[in-house]
Amino acid sequence: MNDLIKNSKSVDYVKNRVKARRFKKEDAKEVRNLIVRNFLEVNSKDYGISAMEKLAKDYDVEKVLNVASYAHMYVFEFDGKIVGTGSISSFWGSETESILLCIFVLPEFHGKGIGRKIINTLEADEFYVRASRIEIPASITATEFYRKFGYDYKNGVKELDDENHYRLEKFKETV
């Protein structure tokens, strides 16, 4: 029981000290390294290490900068270190549909409320606010996490796409 109380306090301590801000170009290398660590240490359990090593090799700083060029990318810092990232963009230029992208938390910070803070931040962004439908290309690893926030399988179909993601979506009333 003491471990549970201690862990709960630890989660609250971390969650309350994490600061969200918009991505800056100088964050690109640290964000890239955070994402690659997730591929190799976390997603490899569902996809295999060789597939994740190939993806990690292709996921360079330029790829991060490319996403940041069209999406609203955020970083989440704890004690001056980037511990999470997430992005939201218009879905193919739509005014009524948006897409969540590149949501990752440093492996040692999983389970500390940072993922929830990322989703809450993205769901406060103008791309989310104006949309009536939001999509997420979810890794096998992250699917159940997103489902806790009301995202469900697109068209009710639980099927991996050609990138080995589940397509999740959420519908909401626009203001």
PDB file of C-alpha atoms in Angstrom:
ATOM      1  CA  MET A   1       0.000   0.000   0.000  1.00  0.00           C
ATOM      2  CA  ASN A   2       2.843   2.427   0.789  1.00  0.00           C
ATOM      3  CA  ASP A   3       4.251   1.920  -2.715  1.00  0.00           C
ATOM      4  CA  LEU A   4       0.870   2.804  -4.186  1.00  0.00           C
ATOM      5  CA  ILE A   5       0.649   5.980  -2.104  1.00  0.00           C
ATOM      6  CA  LYS A   6       4.251   6.859  -2.907  1.00  0.00           C
ATOM      7  CA  ASN A   7       3.692   6.190  -6.643  1.00  0.00           C
ATOM      8  CA  SER A   8       0.510   8.285  -6.628  1.00  0.00           C
ATOM      9  CA  LYS A   9       2.406  11.184  -5.050  1.00  0.00           C
ATOM     10  CA  SER A  10       5.223  10.687  -7.567  1.00  0.00           C
ATOM     11  CA  VAL A  11       2.757  10.852 -10.466  1.00  0.00           C
ATOM     12  CA  ASP A  12       1.150  14.022  -9.087  1.00  0.00           C
ATOM     13  CA  TYR A  13       4.564  15.580  -8.455  1.00  0.00           C
ATOM     14  CA  VAL A  14       5.751  14.939 -12.020  1.00  0.00           C
ATOM     15  CA  LYS A  15       2.417  15.787 -13.674  1.00  0.00           C
ATOM     16  CA  ASN A  16       2.134  19.090 -11.818  1.00  0.00           C
ATOM     17  CA  ARG A  17       5.703  20.129 -12.659  1.00  0.00           C
ATOM     18  CA  VAL A  18       5.534  19.345 -16.383  1.00  0.00           C
ATOM     19  CA  LYS A  19       5.339  22.485 -18.496  1.00  0.00           C
ATOM     20  CA  ALA A  20       3.817  22.506 -21.976  1.00  0.00           C
ATOM     21  CA  ARG A  21       5.044  24.842 -24.682  1.00  0.00           C
ATOM     22  CA  ARG A  22       5.148  25.064 -28.458  1.00  0.00           C
ATOM     23  CA  PHE A  23       8.011  23.322 -30.228  1.00  0.00           C
ATOM     24  CA  LYS A  24      11.031  25.392 -31.334  1.00  0.00           C
ATOM     25  CA  LYS A  25      13.468  24.345 -34.082  1.00  0.00           C
ATOM     26  CA  GLU A  26      16.246  23.864 -31.554  1.00  0.00           C
ATOM     27  CA  ASP A  27      14.122  21.120 -29.891  1.00  0.00           C
ATOM     28  CA  ALA A  28      14.246  18.905 -32.982  1.00  0.00           C
ATOM     29  CA  LYS A  29      17.177  16.667 -32.005  1.00  0.00           C
ATOM     30  CA  GLU A  30      15.907  16.074 -28.463  1.00  0.00           C
ATOM     31  CA  VAL A  31      12.385  15.334 -29.781  1.00  0.00           C
ATOM     32  CA  ARG A  32      13.794  12.972 -32.389  1.00  0.00           C
ATOM     33  CA  ASN A  33      15.791  11.107 -29.739  1.00  0.00           C
ATOM     34  CA  LEU A  34      12.720  10.835 -27.491  1.00  0.00           C
ATOM     35  CA  ILE A  35      10.664   9.358 -30.351  1.00  0.00           C
ATOM     36  CA  VAL A  36      13.412   6.931 -31.381  1.00  0.00           C
ATOM     37  CA  ARG A  37      13.789   5.703 -27.788  1.00  0.00           C
ATOM     38  CA  ASN A  38      10.064   4.873 -27.807  1.00  0.00           C
ATOM     39  CA  PHE A  39      10.406   2.971 -31.068  1.00  0.00           C
ATOM     40  CA  LEU A  40      13.310   0.902 -29.741  1.00  0.00           C
ATOM     41  CA  GLU A  41      12.329   0.461 -26.088  1.00  0.00           C
ATOM     42  CA  VAL A  42       8.518   0.397 -26.198  1.00  0.00           C
ATOM     43  CA  ASN A  43       7.012  -0.139 -29.665  1.00  0.00           C
ATOM     44  CA  SER A  44       9.531  -2.885 -30.451  1.00  0.00           C
ATOM     45  CA  LYS A  45       7.553  -5.159 -28.082  1.00  0.00           C
ATOM     46  CA  ASP A  46       4.618  -5.049 -30.536  1.00  0.00           C
ATOM     47  CA  TYR A  47       6.431  -4.594 -33.841  1.00  0.00           C
ATOM     48  CA  GLY A  48       9.774  -6.355 -33.345  1.00  0.00           C
ATOM     49  CA  ILE A  49      13.174  -4.759 -32.932  1.00  0.00           C
ATOM     50  CA  SER A  50      14.262  -4.971 -36.581  1.00  0.00           C
ATOM     51  CA  ALA A  51      11.183  -3.064 -37.817  1.00  0.00           C
ATOM     52  CA  MET A  52      11.704  -0.404 -35.142  1.00  0.00           C
ATOM     53  CA  GLU A  53      15.441  -0.106 -35.877  1.00  0.00           C
ATOM     54  CA  LYS A  54      14.581   0.566 -39.527  1.00  0.00           C
ATOM     55  CA  LEU A  55      11.966   3.161 -38.530  1.00  0.00           C
ATOM     56  CA  ALA A  56      14.399   4.769 -36.065  1.00  0.00           C
ATOM     57  CA  LYS A  57      17.025   5.063 -38.799  1.00  0.00           C
ATOM     58  CA  ASP A  58      14.542   6.848 -41.068  1.00  0.00           C
ATOM     59  CA  TYR A  59      13.196   9.114 -38.303  1.00  0.00           C
ATOM     60  CA  ASP A  60      15.715  11.927 -38.433  1.00  0.00           C
ATOM     61  CA  VAL A  61      15.694  15.565 -37.332  1.00  0.00           C
ATOM     62  CA  GLU A  62      14.391  16.610 -40.758  1.00  0.00           C
ATOM     63  CA  LYS A  63      11.314  14.424 -40.263  1.00  0.00           C
ATOM     64  CA  VAL A  64      10.586  16.165 -36.928  1.00  0.00           C
ATOM     65  CA  LEU A  65      11.039  19.577 -38.544  1.00  0.00           C
ATOM     66  CA  ASN A  66       8.747  18.550 -41.391  1.00  0.00           C
ATOM     67  CA  VAL A  67       5.920  17.619 -38.995  1.00  0.00           C
ATOM     68  CA  ALA A  68       6.499  20.887 -37.102  1.00  0.00           C
ATOM     69  CA  SER A  69       6.208  22.805 -40.387  1.00  0.00           C
ATOM     70  CA  TYR A  70       2.524  21.917 -40.857  1.00  0.00           C
ATOM     71  CA  ALA A  71       1.330  20.853 -37.393  1.00  0.00           C
ATOM     72  CA  HIS A  72       1.067  22.553 -34.028  1.00  0.00           C
ATOM     73  CA  MET A  73       3.796  20.643 -32.212  1.00  0.00           C
ATOM     74  CA  TYR A  74       4.197  20.835 -28.451  1.00  0.00           C
ATOM     75  CA  VAL A  75       6.921  19.727 -26.089  1.00  0.00           C
ATOM     76  CA  PHE A  76       6.493  18.893 -22.427  1.00  0.00           C
ATOM     77  CA  GLU A  77       9.359  19.661 -20.066  1.00  0.00           C
ATOM     78  CA  PHE A  78      10.225  18.409 -16.600  1.00  0.00           C
ATOM     79  CA  ASP A  79      13.146  20.131 -14.880  1.00  0.00           C
ATOM     80  CA  GLY A  80      14.265  21.632 -18.209  1.00  0.00           C
ATOM     81  CA  LYS A  81      14.297  18.288 -20.057  1.00  0.00           C
ATOM     82  CA  ILE A  82      11.841  17.388 -22.808  1.00  0.00           C
ATOM     83  CA  VAL A  83       9.937  14.344 -21.537  1.00  0.00           C
ATOM     84  CA  GLY A  84       7.055  14.313 -24.022  1.00  0.00           C
ATOM     85  CA  THR A  85       5.832  15.586 -27.358  1.00  0.00           C
ATOM     86  CA  GLY A  86       2.611  15.697 -29.335  1.00  0.00           C
ATOM     87  CA  SER A  87       1.231  17.351 -32.449  1.00  0.00           C
ATOM     88  CA  ILE A  88      -2.101  18.209 -34.001  1.00  0.00           C
ATOM     89  CA  SER A  89      -2.775  19.219 -37.569  1.00  0.00           C
ATOM     90  CA  SER A  90      -5.617  19.849 -39.926  1.00  0.00           C
ATOM     91  CA  PHE A  91      -6.517  16.543 -41.613  1.00  0.00           C
ATOM     92  CA  TRP A  92      -5.556  17.072 -45.266  1.00  0.00           C
ATOM     93  CA  GLY A  93      -6.401  20.786 -45.050  1.00  0.00           C
ATOM     94  CA  SER A  94      -9.900  20.236 -43.656  1.00  0.00           C
ATOM     95  CA  GLU A  95     -11.504  22.893 -41.456  1.00  0.00           C
ATOM     96  CA  THR A  96     -13.675  20.257 -39.716  1.00  0.00           C
ATOM     97  CA  GLU A  97     -11.246  17.353 -39.301  1.00  0.00           C
ATOM     98  CA  SER A  98      -7.947  17.205 -37.476  1.00  0.00           C
ATOM     99  CA  ILE A  99      -5.342  14.544 -36.759  1.00  0.00           C
ATOM    100  CA  LEU A 100      -3.185  13.866 -33.701  1.00  0.00           C
ATOM    101  CA  LEU A 101       0.404  12.904 -34.524  1.00  0.00           C
ATOM    102  CA  CYS A 102       3.734  12.032 -32.928  1.00  0.00           C
ATOM    103  CA  ILE A 103       2.554  11.567 -29.348  1.00  0.00           C
ATOM    104  CA  PHE A 104       5.401  10.158 -27.262  1.00  0.00           C
ATOM    105  CA  VAL A 105       6.637  10.219 -23.670  1.00  0.00           C
ATOM    106  CA  LEU A 106      10.129   9.240 -22.544  1.00  0.00           C
ATOM    107  CA  PRO A 107       9.911   5.581 -21.452  1.00  0.00           C
ATOM    108  CA  GLU A 108      11.014   6.305 -17.871  1.00  0.00           C
ATOM    109  CA  PHE A 109       8.166   8.839 -17.575  1.00  0.00           C
ATOM    110  CA  HIS A 110       5.375   6.496 -18.745  1.00  0.00           C
ATOM    111  CA  GLY A 111       2.538   6.208 -16.235  1.00  0.00           C
ATOM    112  CA  LYS A 112       3.171   9.619 -14.647  1.00  0.00           C
ATOM    113  CA  GLY A 113       0.286  11.567 -16.234  1.00  0.00           C
ATOM    114  CA  ILE A 114       2.313  13.160 -19.034  1.00  0.00           C
ATOM    115  CA  GLY A 115       0.417  11.375 -21.819  1.00  0.00           C
ATOM    116  CA  ARG A 116      -2.840  12.654 -20.344  1.00  0.00           C
ATOM    117  CA  LYS A 117      -1.364  16.171 -20.211  1.00  0.00           C
ATOM    118  CA  ILE A 118      -0.346  15.870 -23.880  1.00  0.00           C
ATOM    119  CA  ILE A 119      -3.860  14.812 -24.937  1.00  0.00           C
ATOM    120  CA  ASN A 120      -5.432  17.584 -22.836  1.00  0.00           C
ATOM    121  CA  THR A 121      -3.089  20.150 -24.411  1.00  0.00           C
ATOM    122  CA  LEU A 122      -3.806  18.955 -27.958  1.00  0.00           C
ATOM    123  CA  GLU A 123      -7.538  18.930 -27.245  1.00  0.00           C
ATOM    124  CA  ALA A 124      -7.307  22.610 -26.229  1.00  0.00           C
ATOM    125  CA  ASP A 125      -5.555  23.547 -29.498  1.00  0.00           C
ATOM    126  CA  GLU A 126      -7.482  25.476 -32.168  1.00  0.00           C
ATOM    127  CA  PHE A 127      -7.205  22.556 -34.632  1.00  0.00           C
ATOM    128  CA  TYR A 128      -9.058  20.365 -32.140  1.00  0.00           C
ATOM    129  CA  VAL A 129     -11.561  23.017 -31.049  1.00  0.00           C
ATOM    130  CA  ARG A 130     -12.766  23.726 -34.576  1.00  0.00           C
ATOM    131  CA  ALA A 131     -12.950  20.071 -35.660  1.00  0.00           C
ATOM    132  CA  SER A 132     -15.982  17.815 -35.478  1.00  0.00           C
ATOM    133  CA  ARG A 133     -13.861  14.703 -36.147  1.00  0.00           C
ATOM    134  CA  ILE A 134     -10.357  13.930 -34.920  1.00  0.00           C
ATOM    135  CA  GLU A 135      -8.321  10.981 -36.141  1.00  0.00           C
ATOM    136  CA  ILE A 136      -5.287   9.253 -34.652  1.00  0.00           C
ATOM    137  CA  PRO A 137      -3.075   6.745 -36.453  1.00  0.00           C
ATOM    138  CA  ALA A 138      -2.418   4.711 -33.279  1.00  0.00           C
ATOM    139  CA  SER A 139       0.352   2.219 -32.773  1.00  0.00           C
ATOM    140  CA  ILE A 140      -0.668  -1.157 -31.381  1.00  0.00           C
ATOM    141  CA  THR A 141       1.153  -0.066 -28.221  1.00  0.00           C
ATOM    142  CA  ALA A 142      -0.841   3.154 -27.696  1.00  0.00           C
ATOM    143  CA  THR A 143      -4.325   2.153 -28.878  1.00  0.00           C
ATOM    144  CA  GLU A 144      -5.802   1.387 -25.456  1.00  0.00           C
ATOM    145  CA  PHE A 145      -4.383   4.628 -24.043  1.00  0.00           C
ATOM    146  CA  TYR A 146      -6.238   6.686 -26.690  1.00  0.00           C
ATOM    147  CA  ARG A 147      -9.443   4.707 -26.208  1.00  0.00           C
ATOM    148  CA  LYS A 148      -9.534   5.979 -22.596  1.00  0.00           C
ATOM    149  CA  PHE A 149     -10.048   9.477 -24.082  1.00  0.00           C
ATOM    150  CA  GLY A 150     -13.032   8.492 -26.217  1.00  0.00           C
ATOM    151  CA  TYR A 151     -11.226   7.630 -29.447  1.00  0.00           C
ATOM    152  CA  ASP A 152     -12.538   4.465 -31.082  1.00  0.00           C
ATOM    153  CA  TYR A 153     -11.823   2.397 -34.161  1.00  0.00           C
ATOM    154  CA  LYS A 154     -12.577   4.290 -37.377  1.00  0.00           C
ATOM    155  CA  ASN A 155     -15.910   3.142 -38.789  1.00  0.00           C
ATOM    156  CA  GLY A 156     -15.979   0.573 -35.963  1.00  0.00           C
ATOM    157  CA  VAL A 157     -13.311  -1.502 -37.705  1.00  0.00           C
ATOM    158  CA  LYS A 158     -10.432  -2.867 -35.597  1.00  0.00           C
ATOM    159  CA  GLU A 159      -7.938  -3.445 -38.375  1.00  0.00           C
ATOM    160  CA  LEU A 160      -4.311  -2.464 -38.889  1.00  0.00           C
ATOM    161  CA  ASP A 161      -3.670  -0.202 -41.884  1.00  0.00           C
ATOM    162  CA  ASP A 162      -0.739  -0.462 -44.286  1.00  0.00           C
ATOM    163  CA  GLU A 163       1.497   1.345 -41.747  1.00  0.00           C
ATOM    164  CA  ASN A 164       0.500  -1.126 -38.990  1.00  0.00           C
ATOM    165  CA  HIS A 165      -1.570   1.479 -37.146  1.00  0.00           C
ATOM    166  CA  TYR A 166      -5.123   1.298 -35.937  1.00  0.00           C
ATOM    167  CA  ARG A 167      -7.081   4.253 -37.248  1.00  0.00           C
ATOM    168  CA  LEU A 168      -8.967   5.753 -34.322  1.00  0.00           C
ATOM    169  CA  GLU A 169     -11.414   8.634 -34.410  1.00  0.00           C
ATOM    170  CA  LYS A 170     -13.526  10.772 -32.140  1.00  0.00           C
ATOM    171  CA  PHE A 171     -16.557  12.802 -33.092  1.00  0.00           C
ATOM    172  CA  LYS A 172     -17.551  15.889 -31.151  1.00  0.00           C
ATOM    173  CA  GLU A 173     -19.874  18.838 -31.354  1.00  0.00           C
ATOM    174  CA  THR A 174     -18.195  22.001 -32.632  1.00  0.00           C
ATOM    175  CA  VAL A 175     -18.747  25.305 -30.905  1.00  0.00           C
TER     176      VAL A 175
END
